[in-house]
């Protein structure tokens, strides 16, 4: 369905855009004023108007009046009125009494004169709109004459914002008008710079550009964080029209490389919507880093000509040749994706620039395949069956998840006691992976009373996501009527998500009214909605004299809501309850196994942050099995790991000895834990990092990740007992043991930064003035700035909400016509 929407969405918006350029009867016209006094008395503060003072019976102004009247409708779109003022014969005021007044036009903001134009400079519709907007946008559009002026502006913008540099042979032309209208729309996002100096254009180019044609360069200054680093430039390779400028800026704001994890046939990017091809670099886990670098290099070369995506074979089933490494998707409807085998990046560039090259490569591959089949007809194995299996289309079971829109979002929040909302982007790989987990959660919680699972596609509804302050994908929020929403910040697995939703059903901490409720809570029997789920129960017990600790406990509960099962008891018999477990209020009672063993812990810290940290620490297992989901919790302790690697479940003897060690005196100094390589195979990669080859298992290691990165191996000839381990640890502390290896001091960082996608997306565009099609088409110029440029994600100060964006405006491929009353918010000077 999404693909069909994309196919008709761009043509529809394009037709609307073209229709806006056609004459509209009666929507705006030249205003008539009987006298200067009447005109000036009606001026509104801050409102712009273009006035033409005409002495009575002046026939010489008639040709100009025809042009100025034709511009009234176009200028009205920018909040500028066009007025003809009749000057009585006896009027000798400042404007009517001037010599040659009929040969001038005056631009006012309120009653203040901004500029006077000779009528020969306003010779047609394009010149009128271009010159008037140029005068009004003098704060947003810088005019430069020398290379030094241009470089000074670039130096100021480095690391902050990008620049749009335009050259027009003369002002008042159709190209000048297009630049001014684009500056009106994008002036709050990019710095616009204009010149008419041919020498400056030549100074910015390595070639010899044609100075008789207009040029536009997008200068990527935001990424140039060093003073000596130049701003890379990407030229507009099409004629300088408003639609082409918008298209170019849209492409410059798109991600350089898109990582995809779904069927390429379903992928739709801004490049495809704008009529450009999309190149897929087929990757796999073992070569990911190299493939990523290749994709980025190709993307630089094809910037503005095609999109580049990195497609993982490990995540997507492809029924294609294993040796295929590149795929090409064209914007033509009904055309299949071409899977190819290419040898170098130059062939990819040629592939995009020469359409005949695709057919030649395919014919060559078919000849090779025919020859291989003739030579190897007897060779068949399970890969054939595997390829057939991979071809099956797998649809996610999303029937239990309600799809929300801008119209239905707020009303749906009141349909259930608890509404869970997944905010995601339909083209983003992590979002789609989480959507699969989310569908499993929906199946697991099917029939749970009071819980409604829903989803919002931020690619379709960016205004809604911006309104909810969702800027990272995916995001899960839980909404309850009358309460502040809670954001999920845990692991994305099905079990973790389900647990968070269930725990969020009850108040945290839950206030218990009777001793029976408190005892039932420790046994896992209360509240009823959680009685069938196994969670460690934590109960705070407080007396009337411990109000400070009780208040901190309540605030800690609000922070840990959804992650911890917390209760609170502060009735008159709270002292009797706490003394039953050998503690005095304020205290925590911790029941790990449904009340069969309850541990009493005194509360000595009364600050909220200390209490949160203490609760998180107490909920950790004494001798945990390390898994991918729980590893971050133990790394946050910043303690050395005494970790036992095993090829399966550890023996009872090893478990008993390690548990005795963990409960003993040295427990506070390190984390005693174990890792099952059958359940967590990533452990093999960890061992290969520690040693050149995987050692025989089980193996006990001391690893200090936070101080020196030294790895010590427990002697294999010794049995794993508490006494032997303690003796070995004493030698480590005395410096008598030699480390088996030392880890690199290089920080482990994510391969990519987190993207704030909503701020990268284009805000909605103010209504654009109609453009007559009276300018002959130009041939695309040769780029003076080169075809490659350093890409960046623009930091946009205007959000979709501020621009009044409709739900789907970001999916458009031409400027959407926004409400005129939003113009003042973007350009208050009008």
PDB file of C-alpha atoms in Angstrom, residues 291-530:
ATOM      1  CA  UNK A 291      30.856  -2.337   2.561  1.00  0.00           C
ATOM      2  CA  UNK A 292      29.855   0.715   4.563  1.00  0.00           C
ATOM      3  CA  UNK A 293      32.981   2.597   3.407  1.00  0.00           C
ATOM      4  CA  UNK A 294      32.289   1.570  -0.186  1.00  0.00           C
ATOM      5  CA  UNK A 295      28.696   2.775   0.056  1.00  0.00           C
ATOM      6  CA  UNK A 296      29.793   6.143   1.450  1.00  0.00           C
ATOM      7  CA  UNK A 297      32.419   6.607  -1.274  1.00  0.00           C
ATOM      8  CA  UNK A 298      29.879   5.811  -3.986  1.00  0.00           C
ATOM      9  CA  UNK A 299      27.352   8.144  -2.380  1.00  0.00           C
ATOM     10  CA  UNK A 300      29.826  11.056  -2.579  1.00  0.00           C
ATOM     11  CA  UNK A 301      30.303  10.390  -6.279  1.00  0.00           C
ATOM     12  CA  UNK A 302      26.562  10.129  -6.987  1.00  0.00           C
ATOM     13  CA  UNK A 303      25.435  12.996  -4.768  1.00  0.00           C
ATOM     14  CA  UNK A 304      22.429  14.569  -6.425  1.00  0.00           C
ATOM     15  CA  UNK A 305      22.298  11.872  -9.116  1.00  0.00           C
ATOM     16  CA  UNK A 306      21.202   8.752  -7.205  1.00  0.00           C
ATOM     17  CA  UNK A 307      20.590   7.438  -3.716  1.00  0.00           C
ATOM     18  CA  UNK A 308      22.740   4.772  -2.063  1.00  0.00           C
ATOM     19  CA  UNK A 309      21.491   2.122   0.390  1.00  0.00           C
ATOM     20  CA  UNK A 310      23.306  -0.599   2.306  1.00  0.00           C
ATOM     21  CA  UNK A 311      21.310  -3.834   2.201  1.00  0.00           C
ATOM     22  CA  UNK A 312      22.252  -6.631   4.620  1.00  0.00           C
ATOM     23  CA  UNK A 313      21.952 -10.167   3.293  1.00  0.00           C
ATOM     24  CA  UNK A 314      21.892 -11.395   6.901  1.00  0.00           C
ATOM     25  CA  UNK A 315      18.620  -9.586   7.584  1.00  0.00           C
ATOM     26  CA  UNK A 316      16.828  -9.902   4.247  1.00  0.00           C
ATOM     27  CA  UNK A 317      16.122 -13.053   2.274  1.00  0.00           C
ATOM     28  CA  UNK A 318      17.158 -12.450  -1.346  1.00  0.00           C
ATOM     29  CA  UNK A 319      16.474 -14.965  -4.064  1.00  0.00           C
ATOM     30  CA  UNK A 320      19.476 -13.820  -6.135  1.00  0.00           C
ATOM     31  CA  UNK A 321      22.946 -15.059  -6.929  1.00  0.00           C
ATOM     32  CA  UNK A 322      25.201 -15.206  -3.893  1.00  0.00           C
ATOM     33  CA  UNK A 323      27.934 -13.340  -5.752  1.00  0.00           C
ATOM     34  CA  UNK A 324      25.704 -10.377  -6.683  1.00  0.00           C
ATOM     35  CA  UNK A 325      27.042  -7.319  -4.894  1.00  0.00           C
ATOM     36  CA  UNK A 326      25.099  -4.386  -6.363  1.00  0.00           C
ATOM     37  CA  UNK A 327      21.421  -3.791  -7.136  1.00  0.00           C
ATOM     38  CA  UNK A 328      19.810  -0.942  -9.036  1.00  0.00           C
ATOM     39  CA  UNK A 329      16.231   0.220  -8.495  1.00  0.00           C
ATOM     40  CA  UNK A 330      14.866   2.762 -10.951  1.00  0.00           C
ATOM     41  CA  UNK A 331      11.922   5.097 -10.290  1.00  0.00           C
ATOM     42  CA  UNK A 332      10.067   3.660 -13.315  1.00  0.00           C
ATOM     43  CA  UNK A 333       6.904   1.919 -12.181  1.00  0.00           C
ATOM     44  CA  UNK A 334       6.823  -1.805 -12.822  1.00  0.00           C
ATOM     45  CA  UNK A 335      10.543  -2.106 -13.557  1.00  0.00           C
ATOM     46  CA  UNK A 336      12.208  -4.966 -11.636  1.00  0.00           C
ATOM     47  CA  UNK A 337      15.299  -4.454  -9.523  1.00  0.00           C
ATOM     48  CA  UNK A 338      18.492  -5.314 -11.408  1.00  0.00           C
ATOM     49  CA  UNK A 339      20.978  -7.450  -9.412  1.00  0.00           C
ATOM     50  CA  UNK A 340      24.519  -7.223 -10.791  1.00  0.00           C
ATOM     51  CA  UNK A 341      28.091  -8.360 -10.188  1.00  0.00           C
ATOM     52  CA  UNK A 342      30.472  -5.387 -10.454  1.00  0.00           C
ATOM     53  CA  UNK A 343      34.201  -5.238  -9.899  1.00  0.00           C
ATOM     54  CA  UNK A 344      34.857  -1.666  -8.809  1.00  0.00           C
ATOM     55  CA  UNK A 345      33.103   1.570  -7.865  1.00  0.00           C
ATOM     56  CA  UNK A 346      33.743   3.140 -11.273  1.00  0.00           C
ATOM     57  CA  UNK A 347      31.338   0.603 -12.751  1.00  0.00           C
ATOM     58  CA  UNK A 348      28.678   1.709 -10.269  1.00  0.00           C
ATOM     59  CA  UNK A 349      29.104   5.338 -11.328  1.00  0.00           C
ATOM     60  CA  UNK A 350      28.874   4.334 -14.991  1.00  0.00           C
ATOM     61  CA  UNK A 351      25.829   2.245 -14.163  1.00  0.00           C
ATOM     62  CA  UNK A 352      23.926   5.344 -13.039  1.00  0.00           C
ATOM     63  CA  UNK A 353      25.180   7.697 -15.731  1.00  0.00           C
ATOM     64  CA  UNK A 354      24.824   5.263 -18.647  1.00  0.00           C
ATOM     65  CA  UNK A 355      21.516   3.360 -18.712  1.00  0.00           C
ATOM     66  CA  UNK A 356      22.728   1.114 -21.533  1.00  0.00           C
ATOM     67  CA  UNK A 357      25.454  -0.196 -19.222  1.00  0.00           C
ATOM     68  CA  UNK A 358      22.883  -2.156 -17.163  1.00  0.00           C
ATOM     69  CA  UNK A 359      21.777  -4.166 -20.172  1.00  0.00           C
ATOM     70  CA  UNK A 360      25.370  -4.879 -21.203  1.00  0.00           C
ATOM     71  CA  UNK A 361      26.311  -6.136 -17.723  1.00  0.00           C
ATOM     72  CA  UNK A 362      23.227  -8.338 -17.486  1.00  0.00           C
ATOM     73  CA  UNK A 363      23.860  -9.912 -20.885  1.00  0.00           C
ATOM     74  CA  UNK A 364      27.446 -10.648 -19.877  1.00  0.00           C
ATOM     75  CA  UNK A 365      26.294 -12.240 -16.577  1.00  0.00           C
ATOM     76  CA  UNK A 366      23.694 -14.383 -18.349  1.00  0.00           C
ATOM     77  CA  UNK A 367      26.380 -15.688 -20.712  1.00  0.00           C
ATOM     78  CA  UNK A 368      28.595 -16.552 -17.716  1.00  0.00           C
ATOM     79  CA  UNK A 369      25.720 -18.315 -15.934  1.00  0.00           C
ATOM     80  CA  UNK A 370      24.858 -20.359 -19.041  1.00  0.00           C
ATOM     81  CA  UNK A 371      28.470 -21.415 -19.354  1.00  0.00           C
ATOM     82  CA  UNK A 372      28.668 -22.325 -15.665  1.00  0.00           C
ATOM     83  CA  UNK A 373      25.460 -24.370 -15.846  1.00  0.00           C
ATOM     84  CA  UNK A 374      26.812 -26.313 -18.823  1.00  0.00           C
ATOM     85  CA  UNK A 375      30.007 -27.096 -16.929  1.00  0.00           C
ATOM     86  CA  UNK A 376      28.397 -27.861 -13.553  1.00  0.00           C
ATOM     87  CA  UNK A 377      25.032 -29.444 -14.222  1.00  0.00           C
ATOM     88  CA  UNK A 378      25.700 -32.193 -11.682  1.00  0.00           C
ATOM     89  CA  UNK A 379      26.398 -29.800  -8.793  1.00  0.00           C
ATOM     90  CA  UNK A 380      23.365 -29.139  -6.582  1.00  0.00           C
ATOM     91  CA  UNK A 381      23.157 -28.874  -2.810  1.00  0.00           C
ATOM     92  CA  UNK A 382      20.932 -27.478  -0.070  1.00  0.00           C
ATOM     93  CA  UNK A 383      21.553 -23.922  -1.226  1.00  0.00           C
ATOM     94  CA  UNK A 384      18.962 -24.469  -3.925  1.00  0.00           C
ATOM     95  CA  UNK A 385      16.276 -25.327  -1.338  1.00  0.00           C
ATOM     96  CA  UNK A 386      17.490 -22.462   0.830  1.00  0.00           C
ATOM     97  CA  UNK A 387      17.058 -19.989  -2.036  1.00  0.00           C
ATOM     98  CA  UNK A 388      13.484 -21.186  -2.574  1.00  0.00           C
ATOM     99  CA  UNK A 389      12.730 -20.785   1.122  1.00  0.00           C
ATOM    100  CA  UNK A 390      14.193 -17.278   1.188  1.00  0.00           C
ATOM    101  CA  UNK A 391      11.829 -16.217  -1.575  1.00  0.00           C
ATOM    102  CA  UNK A 392       8.764 -16.639   0.614  1.00  0.00           C
ATOM    103  CA  UNK A 393       7.253 -13.336   1.655  1.00  0.00           C
ATOM    104  CA  UNK A 394       6.812 -12.995   5.388  1.00  0.00           C
ATOM    105  CA  UNK A 395       4.201 -10.554   6.653  1.00  0.00           C
ATOM    106  CA  UNK A 396       4.220  -9.326  10.261  1.00  0.00           C
ATOM    107  CA  UNK A 397       1.051 -10.150  12.268  1.00  0.00           C
ATOM    108  CA  UNK A 398       0.028  -6.573  13.098  1.00  0.00           C
ATOM    109  CA  UNK A 399      -3.713  -7.154  13.463  1.00  0.00           C
ATOM    110  CA  UNK A 400      -3.573  -6.573  17.238  1.00  0.00           C
ATOM    111  CA  UNK A 401      -1.823  -3.200  16.864  1.00  0.00           C
ATOM    112  CA  UNK A 402      -3.936  -0.086  16.238  1.00  0.00           C
ATOM    113  CA  UNK A 403      -2.556   2.287  13.573  1.00  0.00           C
ATOM    114  CA  UNK A 404      -2.806   5.915  14.757  1.00  0.00           C
ATOM    115  CA  UNK A 405      -2.846   9.110  12.698  1.00  0.00           C
ATOM    116  CA  UNK A 406      -2.833  12.801  13.529  1.00  0.00           C
ATOM    117  CA  UNK A 407      -6.635  12.717  13.573  1.00  0.00           C
ATOM    118  CA  UNK A 408      -7.055   9.624  15.751  1.00  0.00           C
ATOM    119  CA  UNK A 409      -4.077   9.925  18.119  1.00  0.00           C
ATOM    120  CA  UNK A 410      -5.527  11.989  20.969  1.00  0.00           C
ATOM    121  CA  UNK A 411      -8.968  10.396  20.879  1.00  0.00           C
ATOM    122  CA  UNK A 412      -7.434   6.897  21.003  1.00  0.00           C
ATOM    123  CA  UNK A 413      -5.533   7.676  24.213  1.00  0.00           C
ATOM    124  CA  UNK A 414      -8.799   7.581  26.157  1.00  0.00           C
ATOM    125  CA  UNK A 415      -9.987   4.239  24.767  1.00  0.00           C
ATOM    126  CA  UNK A 416      -8.025   2.175  27.321  1.00  0.00           C
ATOM    127  CA  UNK A 417      -6.624   2.630  30.798  1.00  0.00           C
ATOM    128  CA  UNK A 418      -3.141   2.266  29.333  1.00  0.00           C
ATOM    129  CA  UNK A 419      -2.213   3.041  25.712  1.00  0.00           C
ATOM    130  CA  UNK A 420       1.188   1.878  24.465  1.00  0.00           C
ATOM    131  CA  UNK A 421       2.453   3.756  21.395  1.00  0.00           C
ATOM    132  CA  UNK A 422       5.384   2.726  19.203  1.00  0.00           C
ATOM    133  CA  UNK A 423       6.749   5.723  17.266  1.00  0.00           C
ATOM    134  CA  UNK A 424       8.828   4.449  14.348  1.00  0.00           C
ATOM    135  CA  UNK A 425       9.998   5.250  10.814  1.00  0.00           C
ATOM    136  CA  UNK A 426       8.841   2.792   8.173  1.00  0.00           C
ATOM    137  CA  UNK A 427      12.111   3.013   6.205  1.00  0.00           C
ATOM    138  CA  UNK A 428      14.532   2.733   9.125  1.00  0.00           C
ATOM    139  CA  UNK A 429      16.146  -0.642   9.840  1.00  0.00           C
ATOM    140  CA  UNK A 430      16.057  -0.613  13.661  1.00  0.00           C
ATOM    141  CA  UNK A 431      12.413   0.491  13.653  1.00  0.00           C
ATOM    142  CA  UNK A 432      11.437  -2.458  11.489  1.00  0.00           C
ATOM    143  CA  UNK A 433      13.343  -4.872  13.732  1.00  0.00           C
ATOM    144  CA  UNK A 434      11.562  -3.485  16.809  1.00  0.00           C
ATOM    145  CA  UNK A 435       8.234  -3.662  14.986  1.00  0.00           C
ATOM    146  CA  UNK A 436       8.744  -7.431  14.756  1.00  0.00           C
ATOM    147  CA  UNK A 437       9.332  -7.638  18.542  1.00  0.00           C
ATOM    148  CA  UNK A 438       6.332  -5.363  19.069  1.00  0.00           C
ATOM    149  CA  UNK A 439       4.090  -7.695  17.061  1.00  0.00           C
ATOM    150  CA  UNK A 440       5.230 -10.580  19.287  1.00  0.00           C
ATOM    151  CA  UNK A 441       4.413  -8.502  22.371  1.00  0.00           C
ATOM    152  CA  UNK A 442       0.936  -7.847  20.937  1.00  0.00           C
ATOM    153  CA  UNK A 443       0.376 -11.587  20.517  1.00  0.00           C
ATOM    154  CA  UNK A 444       1.697 -12.263  24.035  1.00  0.00           C
ATOM    155  CA  UNK A 445      -0.539  -9.611  25.662  1.00  0.00           C
ATOM    156  CA  UNK A 446      -3.623 -10.345  23.557  1.00  0.00           C
ATOM    157  CA  UNK A 447      -6.688 -10.150  25.785  1.00  0.00           C
ATOM    158  CA  UNK A 448      -4.920  -8.311  28.619  1.00  0.00           C
ATOM    159  CA  UNK A 449      -7.612  -5.954  30.000  1.00  0.00           C
ATOM    160  CA  UNK A 450      -6.940  -2.232  29.953  1.00  0.00           C
ATOM    161  CA  UNK A 451      -3.951  -2.395  27.571  1.00  0.00           C
ATOM    162  CA  UNK A 452      -4.093  -1.006  24.011  1.00  0.00           C
ATOM    163  CA  UNK A 453      -1.074  -1.417  21.715  1.00  0.00           C
ATOM    164  CA  UNK A 454      -0.761   1.111  18.883  1.00  0.00           C
ATOM    165  CA  UNK A 455       1.748   2.484  16.406  1.00  0.00           C
ATOM    166  CA  UNK A 456       2.556   5.810  14.712  1.00  0.00           C
ATOM    167  CA  UNK A 457       4.617   5.919  11.523  1.00  0.00           C
ATOM    168  CA  UNK A 458       6.595   9.166  11.880  1.00  0.00           C
ATOM    169  CA  UNK A 459       7.427   9.090   8.183  1.00  0.00           C
ATOM    170  CA  UNK A 460       3.704   9.539   7.502  1.00  0.00           C
ATOM    171  CA  UNK A 461       2.951  11.811  10.473  1.00  0.00           C
ATOM    172  CA  UNK A 462       6.072  13.898  11.315  1.00  0.00           C
ATOM    173  CA  UNK A 463       3.999  16.742  12.722  1.00  0.00           C
ATOM    174  CA  UNK A 464       2.468  14.446  15.334  1.00  0.00           C
ATOM    175  CA  UNK A 465       5.846  12.968  16.287  1.00  0.00           C
ATOM    176  CA  UNK A 466       7.352  16.437  16.563  1.00  0.00           C
ATOM    177  CA  UNK A 467       4.437  17.518  18.748  1.00  0.00           C
ATOM    178  CA  UNK A 468       5.100  14.548  21.033  1.00  0.00           C
ATOM    179  CA  UNK A 469       8.823  15.442  21.082  1.00  0.00           C
ATOM    180  CA  UNK A 470       9.803  12.145  19.459  1.00  0.00           C
ATOM    181  CA  UNK A 471      13.105  12.685  17.663  1.00  0.00           C
ATOM    182  CA  UNK A 472      14.768   9.261  17.866  1.00  0.00           C
ATOM    183  CA  UNK A 473      13.440   6.102  16.293  1.00  0.00           C
ATOM    184  CA  UNK A 474      12.095   3.859  17.564  1.00  0.00           C
ATOM    185  CA  UNK A 475      10.467   5.252  20.732  1.00  0.00           C
ATOM    186  CA  UNK A 476       7.868   3.534  22.924  1.00  0.00           C
ATOM    187  CA  UNK A 477       5.652   5.587  25.230  1.00  0.00           C
ATOM    188  CA  UNK A 478       2.917   4.575  27.659  1.00  0.00           C
ATOM    189  CA  UNK A 479       0.037   7.008  28.115  1.00  0.00           C
ATOM    190  CA  UNK A 480      -2.372   6.995  31.045  1.00  0.00           C
ATOM    191  CA  UNK A 481      -5.177   9.512  31.401  1.00  0.00           C
ATOM    192  CA  UNK A 482      -4.260  12.288  33.783  1.00  0.00           C
ATOM    193  CA  UNK A 483      -0.626  11.185  34.082  1.00  0.00           C
ATOM    194  CA  UNK A 484       2.587  12.129  32.352  1.00  0.00           C
ATOM    195  CA  UNK A 485       3.631   9.672  29.642  1.00  0.00           C
ATOM    196  CA  UNK A 486       6.427   7.204  30.415  1.00  0.00           C
ATOM    197  CA  UNK A 487       9.170   6.504  27.858  1.00  0.00           C
ATOM    198  CA  UNK A 488      10.667   3.027  27.585  1.00  0.00           C
ATOM    199  CA  UNK A 489      14.470   3.016  27.666  1.00  0.00           C
ATOM    200  CA  UNK A 490      15.288  -0.665  28.034  1.00  0.00           C
ATOM    201  CA  UNK A 491      16.208  -3.463  25.662  1.00  0.00           C
ATOM    202  CA  UNK A 492      14.024  -4.067  22.620  1.00  0.00           C
ATOM    203  CA  UNK A 493      13.444  -7.782  23.136  1.00  0.00           C
ATOM    204  CA  UNK A 494       9.940  -9.229  23.395  1.00  0.00           C
ATOM    205  CA  UNK A 495      10.333 -10.308  27.020  1.00  0.00           C
ATOM    206  CA  UNK A 496      11.674  -6.936  28.149  1.00  0.00           C
ATOM    207  CA  UNK A 497       8.938  -4.984  26.349  1.00  0.00           C
ATOM    208  CA  UNK A 498       6.183  -7.213  27.729  1.00  0.00           C
ATOM    209  CA  UNK A 499       7.518  -6.889  31.259  1.00  0.00           C
ATOM    210  CA  UNK A 500       7.677  -3.094  30.983  1.00  0.00           C
ATOM    211  CA  UNK A 501       4.066  -2.848  29.762  1.00  0.00           C
ATOM    212  CA  UNK A 502       2.750  -5.165  32.477  1.00  0.00           C
ATOM    213  CA  UNK A 503       4.633  -3.441  35.288  1.00  0.00           C
ATOM    214  CA  UNK A 504       3.417  -0.060  34.040  1.00  0.00           C
ATOM    215  CA  UNK A 505      -0.179  -1.165  34.686  1.00  0.00           C
ATOM    216  CA  UNK A 506       0.133  -0.583  38.425  1.00  0.00           C
ATOM    217  CA  UNK A 507       1.266   2.432  40.374  1.00  0.00           C
ATOM    218  CA  UNK A 508       4.939   2.553  41.307  1.00  0.00           C
ATOM    219  CA  UNK A 509       5.289   2.363  44.216  1.00  0.00           C
ATOM    220  CA  UNK A 510       1.943   0.655  44.937  1.00  0.00           C
ATOM    221  CA  UNK A 511       0.565   1.750  48.316  1.00  0.00           C
ATOM    222  CA  UNK A 512      -0.617  -1.203  50.378  1.00  0.00           C
ATOM    223  CA  UNK A 513      -3.359  -0.702  52.983  1.00  0.00           C
ATOM    224  CA  UNK A 514      -3.209  -3.809  55.189  1.00  0.00           C
ATOM    225  CA  UNK A 515      -0.699  -6.296  56.545  1.00  0.00           C
ATOM    226  CA  UNK A 516      -2.428  -9.026  54.497  1.00  0.00           C
ATOM    227  CA  UNK A 517      -1.892  -7.049  51.283  1.00  0.00           C
ATOM    228  CA  UNK A 518       1.781  -6.503  52.161  1.00  0.00           C
ATOM    229  CA  UNK A 519       2.351 -10.215  52.841  1.00  0.00           C
ATOM    230  CA  UNK A 520       0.480 -11.143  49.641  1.00  0.00           C
ATOM    231  CA  UNK A 521       2.592  -8.627  47.715  1.00  0.00           C
ATOM    232  CA  UNK A 522       5.804 -10.318  48.903  1.00  0.00           C
ATOM    233  CA  UNK A 523       4.387 -13.676  47.824  1.00  0.00           C
ATOM    234  CA  UNK A 524       3.612 -12.305  44.357  1.00  0.00           C
ATOM    235  CA  UNK A 525      -0.155 -12.608  44.795  1.00  0.00           C
ATOM    236  CA  UNK A 526      -1.020  -8.898  44.840  1.00  0.00           C
ATOM    237  CA  UNK A 527      -2.009  -6.961  42.755  1.00  0.00           C
ATOM    238  CA  UNK A 528      -4.131  -9.405  40.785  1.00  0.00           C
ATOM    239  CA  UNK A 529      -2.997  -8.207  37.325  1.00  0.00           C
ATOM    240  CA  UNK A 530       0.603  -9.198  38.127  1.00  0.00           C
TER     241      UNK A 530
END
